[in-house]
């Protein structure tokens, strides 16, 4: 499989049992497929082993790859297996339990004894700040920066690795959320911070809060995974851009996904 012109496109997906890699010759349209066992403890190992085999069997060098798309269930599995980072939630006073109250929707609508899964952030790590922004973005009560600094230091002392920040109406005005991020970057520089105004700047508190919490919960592991994958590909000679498949069916640059 030696192209007379152009390069090659790569797609690879890591599953729980197997890792599948597909390479297409841009000039001829020829397809080459390789399937290798996955390596759950470090998914990148199986993917890179598969890539080496695919390139060797096709007589192609990694530098000839012009495009790569990667599909992975790492984020989904992190949530399902509850193996994410120790995460805290900072929200507006009075909205601490939005994450746990959720919506009326149930798996079994009329089962009053249904057992719900616990939220990704336990109540003792869901903290409130006394601030308020109106629906139109008007600041009704300013954020107390000293209060936030104390809170961040306390959370760091509890071993929190990542924080989800979801303040009421921040989609209209993210000023206070950005202030919390700024304070956290100084008080706990190694702590990840996910802002709802960046993750999902939309109304409806439960949806925005739960989405931001998932982002914060999975972010440290996802970042490490993406960084290791990117470095591993570079070590093999890959120089093109890497894209990640999203749950919506589209793709985003690896920098965005991480």
mmCIF file of C-alpha atoms in Angstrom:
data_model
loop_
_atom_site.group_PDB
_atom_site.id
_atom_site.type_symbol
_atom_site.label_atom_id
_atom_site.label_comp_id
_atom_site.label_asym_id
_atom_site.label_seq_id
_atom_site.Cartn_x
_atom_site.Cartn_y
_atom_site.Cartn_z
ATOM 1 C CA UNK A 1 0.000 0.000 0.000
ATOM 2 C CA UNK A 2 2.307 2.735 -1.259
ATOM 3 C CA UNK A 3 0.619 5.932 -2.393
ATOM 4 C CA UNK A 4 1.817 7.519 -5.622
ATOM 5 C CA UNK A 5 0.681 10.931 -4.414
ATOM 6 C CA UNK A 6 -0.963 12.533 -1.429
ATOM 7 C CA UNK A 7 -0.975 10.986 1.995
ATOM 8 C CA UNK A 8 -3.002 8.771 4.270
ATOM 9 C CA UNK A 9 -5.919 9.286 6.624
ATOM 10 C CA UNK A 10 -6.121 7.408 9.909
ATOM 11 C CA UNK A 11 -9.073 6.537 12.096
ATOM 12 C CA UNK A 12 -8.787 4.532 15.299
ATOM 13 C CA UNK A 13 -11.234 3.553 17.998
ATOM 14 C CA UNK A 14 -10.416 2.071 21.389
ATOM 15 C CA UNK A 15 -13.006 -0.316 22.782
ATOM 16 C CA UNK A 16 -13.048 -2.367 25.941
ATOM 17 C CA UNK A 17 -11.818 -5.516 24.187
ATOM 18 C CA UNK A 18 -10.294 -4.486 20.871
ATOM 19 C CA UNK A 19 -8.726 -1.415 19.315
ATOM 20 C CA UNK A 20 -9.538 -0.929 15.634
ATOM 21 C CA UNK A 21 -7.450 1.119 13.222
ATOM 22 C CA UNK A 22 -8.348 2.057 9.650
ATOM 23 C CA UNK A 23 -6.070 3.810 7.165
ATOM 24 C CA UNK A 24 -7.127 5.185 3.793
ATOM 25 C CA UNK A 25 -4.867 6.094 0.891
ATOM 26 C CA UNK A 26 -5.972 9.569 -0.228
ATOM 27 C CA UNK A 27 -4.768 8.954 -3.782
ATOM 28 C CA UNK A 28 -6.198 5.501 -4.470
ATOM 29 C CA UNK A 29 -8.888 5.107 -1.831
ATOM 30 C CA UNK A 30 -7.380 1.800 -0.739
ATOM 31 C CA UNK A 31 -8.289 0.810 2.826
ATOM 32 C CA UNK A 32 -6.146 -1.109 5.303
ATOM 33 C CA UNK A 33 -7.554 -2.363 8.628
ATOM 34 C CA UNK A 34 -5.871 -3.672 11.773
ATOM 35 C CA UNK A 35 -7.464 -4.995 14.980
ATOM 36 C CA UNK A 36 -5.413 -5.433 18.155
ATOM 37 C CA UNK A 37 -6.294 -6.218 21.789
ATOM 38 C CA UNK A 38 -7.044 -3.171 23.919
ATOM 39 C CA UNK A 39 -4.979 -2.383 26.997
ATOM 40 C CA UNK A 40 -7.507 -1.120 29.591
ATOM 41 C CA UNK A 41 -4.920 -0.046 32.170
ATOM 42 C CA UNK A 42 -3.399 2.296 29.599
ATOM 43 C CA UNK A 43 -5.485 2.462 26.392
ATOM 44 C CA UNK A 44 -2.751 4.365 24.561
ATOM 45 C CA UNK A 45 -0.434 1.351 24.640
ATOM 46 C CA UNK A 46 -2.754 -0.790 22.520
ATOM 47 C CA UNK A 47 -3.486 2.076 20.139
ATOM 48 C CA UNK A 48 0.190 2.816 19.519
ATOM 49 C CA UNK A 49 1.002 -0.874 19.104
ATOM 50 C CA UNK A 50 -1.779 -1.121 16.542
ATOM 51 C CA UNK A 51 -0.494 1.944 14.718
ATOM 52 C CA UNK A 52 3.024 0.514 14.485
ATOM 53 C CA UNK A 53 1.657 -2.726 13.066
ATOM 54 C CA UNK A 54 -0.618 -0.929 10.594
ATOM 55 C CA UNK A 55 2.195 1.277 9.310
ATOM 56 C CA UNK A 56 4.634 -1.634 9.046
ATOM 57 C CA UNK A 57 2.182 -3.848 7.156
ATOM 58 C CA UNK A 58 1.319 -0.989 4.810
ATOM 59 C CA UNK A 59 4.890 0.201 4.250
ATOM 60 C CA UNK A 60 3.860 3.695 5.339
ATOM 61 C CA UNK A 61 5.629 6.114 7.669
ATOM 62 C CA UNK A 62 3.771 8.064 10.363
ATOM 63 C CA UNK A 63 4.955 11.293 8.765
ATOM 64 C CA UNK A 64 2.857 10.461 5.698
ATOM 65 C CA UNK A 65 -0.355 10.596 7.712
ATOM 66 C CA UNK A 66 -2.185 13.829 6.937
ATOM 67 C CA UNK A 67 -5.190 13.438 9.204
ATOM 68 C CA UNK A 68 -6.206 11.334 12.202
ATOM 69 C CA UNK A 69 -9.521 10.860 14.005
ATOM 70 C CA UNK A 70 -9.787 9.068 17.323
ATOM 71 C CA UNK A 71 -12.876 7.638 18.995
ATOM 72 C CA UNK A 72 -12.754 6.662 22.654
ATOM 73 C CA UNK A 73 -15.021 5.733 25.552
ATOM 74 C CA UNK A 74 -12.541 6.891 28.202
ATOM 75 C CA UNK A 75 -14.779 9.748 29.385
ATOM 76 C CA UNK A 76 -17.934 7.625 29.438
ATOM 77 C CA UNK A 77 -16.197 4.790 31.261
ATOM 78 C CA UNK A 78 -14.756 7.200 33.817
ATOM 79 C CA UNK A 79 -18.287 8.267 34.759
ATOM 80 C CA UNK A 80 -19.811 4.771 34.675
ATOM 81 C CA UNK A 81 -17.018 3.259 36.760
ATOM 82 C CA UNK A 82 -16.899 6.345 39.020
ATOM 83 C CA UNK A 83 -13.135 6.604 38.661
ATOM 84 C CA UNK A 84 -12.926 10.337 38.081
ATOM 85 C CA UNK A 85 -11.192 13.048 40.072
ATOM 86 C CA UNK A 86 -12.240 14.138 43.535
ATOM 87 C CA UNK A 87 -14.500 16.998 42.500
ATOM 88 C CA UNK A 88 -16.127 19.929 44.279
ATOM 89 C CA UNK A 89 -18.965 22.180 43.160
ATOM 90 C CA UNK A 90 -19.121 25.911 43.829
ATOM 91 C CA UNK A 91 -22.535 27.434 43.271
ATOM 92 C CA UNK A 92 -24.696 30.391 44.251
ATOM 93 C CA UNK A 93 -26.135 30.442 47.769
ATOM 94 C CA UNK A 94 -29.373 28.473 47.795
ATOM 95 C CA UNK A 95 -28.514 26.211 44.848
ATOM 96 C CA UNK A 96 -26.285 23.665 46.565
ATOM 97 C CA UNK A 97 -28.673 20.749 46.068
ATOM 98 C CA UNK A 98 -29.698 21.357 42.452
ATOM 99 C CA UNK A 99 -27.325 18.574 41.394
ATOM 100 C CA UNK A 100 -29.034 16.053 43.672
ATOM 101 C CA UNK A 101 -32.637 17.199 43.238
ATOM 102 C CA UNK A 102 -32.379 16.962 39.455
ATOM 103 C CA UNK A 103 -35.601 16.585 37.488
ATOM 104 C CA UNK A 104 -38.788 14.582 37.971
ATOM 105 C CA UNK A 105 -37.791 12.150 35.229
ATOM 106 C CA UNK A 106 -37.210 8.616 36.513
ATOM 107 C CA UNK A 107 -36.165 5.319 34.960
ATOM 108 C CA UNK A 108 -39.344 3.780 36.395
ATOM 109 C CA UNK A 109 -41.736 6.686 36.655
ATOM 110 C CA UNK A 110 -44.171 5.256 39.226
ATOM 111 C CA UNK A 111 -41.696 3.407 41.443
ATOM 112 C CA UNK A 112 -41.566 5.425 44.667
ATOM 113 C CA UNK A 113 -38.835 3.120 45.984
ATOM 114 C CA UNK A 114 -36.485 3.653 43.076
ATOM 115 C CA UNK A 115 -32.885 4.008 44.226
ATOM 116 C CA UNK A 116 -31.070 6.844 42.511
ATOM 117 C CA UNK A 117 -27.356 6.856 41.909
ATOM 118 C CA UNK A 118 -25.480 9.259 44.183
ATOM 119 C CA UNK A 119 -24.297 12.498 42.518
ATOM 120 C CA UNK A 120 -20.689 12.699 41.378
ATOM 121 C CA UNK A 121 -20.098 15.409 43.984
ATOM 122 C CA UNK A 122 -21.129 14.519 47.562
ATOM 123 C CA UNK A 123 -22.928 17.194 49.574
ATOM 124 C CA UNK A 124 -19.954 18.087 51.779
ATOM 125 C CA UNK A 125 -18.051 19.115 48.643
ATOM 126 C CA UNK A 126 -20.914 21.190 47.244
ATOM 127 C CA UNK A 127 -20.239 24.714 48.483
ATOM 128 C CA UNK A 128 -22.094 28.004 48.163
ATOM 129 C CA UNK A 129 -20.903 31.566 47.642
ATOM 130 C CA UNK A 130 -23.045 34.570 48.518
ATOM 131 C CA UNK A 131 -23.356 36.307 45.146
ATOM 132 C CA UNK A 132 -26.128 36.978 42.683
ATOM 133 C CA UNK A 133 -26.496 37.770 39.002
ATOM 134 C CA UNK A 134 -29.867 38.543 37.431
ATOM 135 C CA UNK A 135 -31.244 36.797 34.355
ATOM 136 C CA UNK A 136 -30.227 39.766 32.206
ATOM 137 C CA UNK A 137 -26.627 39.732 33.437
ATOM 138 C CA UNK A 138 -26.968 42.545 35.965
ATOM 139 C CA UNK A 139 -24.834 42.008 39.065
ATOM 140 C CA UNK A 140 -27.174 42.155 42.064
ATOM 141 C CA UNK A 141 -24.597 41.138 44.670
ATOM 142 C CA UNK A 142 -20.850 41.209 44.175
ATOM 143 C CA UNK A 143 -18.682 38.178 44.823
ATOM 144 C CA UNK A 144 -16.716 38.195 48.077
ATOM 145 C CA UNK A 145 -13.189 37.364 46.916
ATOM 146 C CA UNK A 146 -11.892 36.678 50.433
ATOM 147 C CA UNK A 147 -14.698 34.176 50.963
ATOM 148 C CA UNK A 148 -13.727 32.411 47.741
ATOM 149 C CA UNK A 149 -10.019 32.351 48.626
ATOM 150 C CA UNK A 150 -10.806 30.713 51.967
ATOM 151 C CA UNK A 151 -13.117 28.219 50.276
ATOM 152 C CA UNK A 152 -10.547 27.251 47.631
ATOM 153 C CA UNK A 153 -7.860 26.673 50.259
ATOM 154 C CA UNK A 154 -10.264 24.539 52.278
ATOM 155 C CA UNK A 155 -11.154 22.409 49.252
ATOM 156 C CA UNK A 156 -7.480 21.993 48.388
ATOM 157 C CA UNK A 157 -6.884 20.793 51.947
ATOM 158 C CA UNK A 158 -9.595 18.171 51.438
ATOM 159 C CA UNK A 159 -7.723 16.777 48.444
ATOM 160 C CA UNK A 160 -10.021 18.167 45.764
ATOM 161 C CA UNK A 161 -8.451 17.860 42.304
ATOM 162 C CA UNK A 162 -11.090 19.577 40.208
ATOM 163 C CA UNK A 163 -13.821 22.180 40.728
ATOM 164 C CA UNK A 164 -17.054 22.745 38.835
ATOM 165 C CA UNK A 165 -18.284 26.330 39.073
ATOM 166 C CA UNK A 166 -21.954 26.896 38.297
ATOM 167 C CA UNK A 167 -23.425 30.220 39.388
ATOM 168 C CA UNK A 168 -27.002 31.286 38.765
ATOM 169 C CA UNK A 169 -27.455 33.094 35.420
ATOM 170 C CA UNK A 170 -23.733 32.984 34.612
ATOM 171 C CA UNK A 171 -24.655 32.313 30.982
ATOM 172 C CA UNK A 172 -25.777 35.974 30.855
ATOM 173 C CA UNK A 173 -22.727 37.309 32.657
ATOM 174 C CA UNK A 174 -19.755 35.045 33.502
ATOM 175 C CA UNK A 175 -17.934 37.735 35.515
ATOM 176 C CA UNK A 176 -18.153 36.000 38.887
ATOM 177 C CA UNK A 177 -17.300 32.570 37.514
ATOM 178 C CA UNK A 178 -14.192 33.990 35.869
ATOM 179 C CA UNK A 179 -13.233 35.670 39.140
ATOM 180 C CA UNK A 180 -13.461 32.321 40.936
ATOM 181 C CA UNK A 181 -11.275 30.746 38.256
ATOM 182 C CA UNK A 182 -8.725 33.539 38.666
ATOM 183 C CA UNK A 183 -8.667 33.143 42.450
ATOM 184 C CA UNK A 184 -8.312 29.359 42.174
ATOM 185 C CA UNK A 185 -5.398 29.697 39.745
ATOM 186 C CA UNK A 186 -3.518 31.651 42.409
ATOM 187 C CA UNK A 187 -4.659 29.826 45.552
ATOM 188 C CA UNK A 188 -4.490 26.280 44.119
ATOM 189 C CA UNK A 189 -2.650 26.390 40.767
ATOM 190 C CA UNK A 190 -2.726 22.607 40.277
ATOM 191 C CA UNK A 191 -6.486 22.394 40.648
ATOM 192 C CA UNK A 192 -8.603 22.109 37.491
ATOM 193 C CA UNK A 193 -11.529 24.523 37.198
ATOM 194 C CA UNK A 194 -14.508 24.023 34.879
ATOM 195 C CA UNK A 195 -16.851 26.988 34.378
ATOM 196 C CA UNK A 196 -20.470 26.411 33.410
ATOM 197 C CA UNK A 197 -20.354 29.627 31.377
ATOM 198 C CA UNK A 198 -17.708 27.966 29.188
ATOM 199 C CA UNK A 199 -18.896 24.343 29.250
ATOM 200 C CA UNK A 200 -22.629 24.928 28.710
ATOM 201 C CA UNK A 201 -23.642 28.615 28.681
ATOM 202 C CA UNK A 202 -27.373 27.922 28.651
ATOM 203 C CA UNK A 203 -30.311 28.377 31.012
ATOM 204 C CA UNK A 204 -31.755 25.575 33.200
ATOM 205 C CA UNK A 205 -29.668 25.082 36.292
ATOM 206 C CA UNK A 206 -29.717 21.294 36.598
ATOM 207 C CA UNK A 207 -28.579 20.625 33.047
ATOM 208 C CA UNK A 208 -25.851 23.251 33.230
ATOM 209 C CA UNK A 209 -24.693 22.104 36.654
ATOM 210 C CA UNK A 210 -24.649 18.379 35.902
ATOM 211 C CA UNK A 211 -22.828 18.885 32.592
ATOM 212 C CA UNK A 212 -20.190 21.079 34.207
ATOM 213 C CA UNK A 213 -19.725 18.568 37.029
ATOM 214 C CA UNK A 214 -19.143 15.744 34.542
ATOM 215 C CA UNK A 215 -16.603 17.932 32.753
ATOM 216 C CA UNK A 216 -14.748 18.650 35.989
ATOM 217 C CA UNK A 217 -14.986 15.034 37.170
ATOM 218 C CA UNK A 218 -13.475 13.573 33.993
ATOM 219 C CA UNK A 219 -11.144 16.403 33.017
ATOM 220 C CA UNK A 220 -7.919 15.420 34.844
ATOM 221 C CA UNK A 221 -8.010 11.842 33.549
ATOM 222 C CA UNK A 222 -8.980 12.953 30.041
ATOM 223 C CA UNK A 223 -6.203 15.545 29.899
ATOM 224 C CA UNK A 224 -3.588 12.977 30.926
ATOM 225 C CA UNK A 225 -4.935 10.503 28.393
ATOM 226 C CA UNK A 226 -4.913 13.011 25.530
ATOM 227 C CA UNK A 227 -1.455 14.317 26.424
ATOM 228 C CA UNK A 228 0.025 10.810 26.545
ATOM 229 C CA UNK A 229 -1.646 9.889 23.258
ATOM 230 C CA UNK A 230 -0.401 13.044 21.539
ATOM 231 C CA UNK A 231 3.143 12.529 22.795
ATOM 232 C CA UNK A 232 3.067 8.867 21.785
ATOM 233 C CA UNK A 233 1.974 9.737 18.254
ATOM 234 C CA UNK A 234 4.667 12.401 17.969
ATOM 235 C CA UNK A 235 7.276 9.882 19.095
ATOM 236 C CA UNK A 236 6.227 7.652 16.191
ATOM 237 C CA UNK A 237 6.706 10.540 13.763
ATOM 238 C CA UNK A 238 3.093 11.695 13.439
ATOM 239 C CA UNK A 239 2.987 15.408 12.564
ATOM 240 C CA UNK A 240 -0.570 16.026 11.357
ATOM 241 C CA UNK A 241 -3.502 17.236 13.457
ATOM 242 C CA UNK A 242 -5.362 14.829 15.703
ATOM 243 C CA UNK A 243 -9.133 15.107 16.073
ATOM 244 C CA UNK A 244 -11.403 13.483 18.645
ATOM 245 C CA UNK A 245 -14.878 12.112 17.907
ATOM 246 C CA UNK A 246 -17.604 13.671 20.046
ATOM 247 C CA UNK A 247 -20.812 12.158 21.388
ATOM 248 C CA UNK A 248 -22.726 14.376 18.955
ATOM 249 C CA UNK A 249 -21.060 12.662 16.005
ATOM 250 C CA UNK A 250 -18.744 15.511 15.071
ATOM 251 C CA UNK A 251 -15.043 16.000 15.655
ATOM 252 C CA UNK A 252 -13.002 18.538 17.609
ATOM 253 C CA UNK A 253 -9.237 19.176 17.786
ATOM 254 C CA UNK A 254 -7.511 17.234 20.545
ATOM 255 C CA UNK A 255 -6.656 20.531 22.256
ATOM 256 C CA UNK A 256 -10.374 21.282 22.608
ATOM 257 C CA UNK A 257 -11.276 17.781 23.772
ATOM 258 C CA UNK A 258 -8.617 17.848 26.477
#
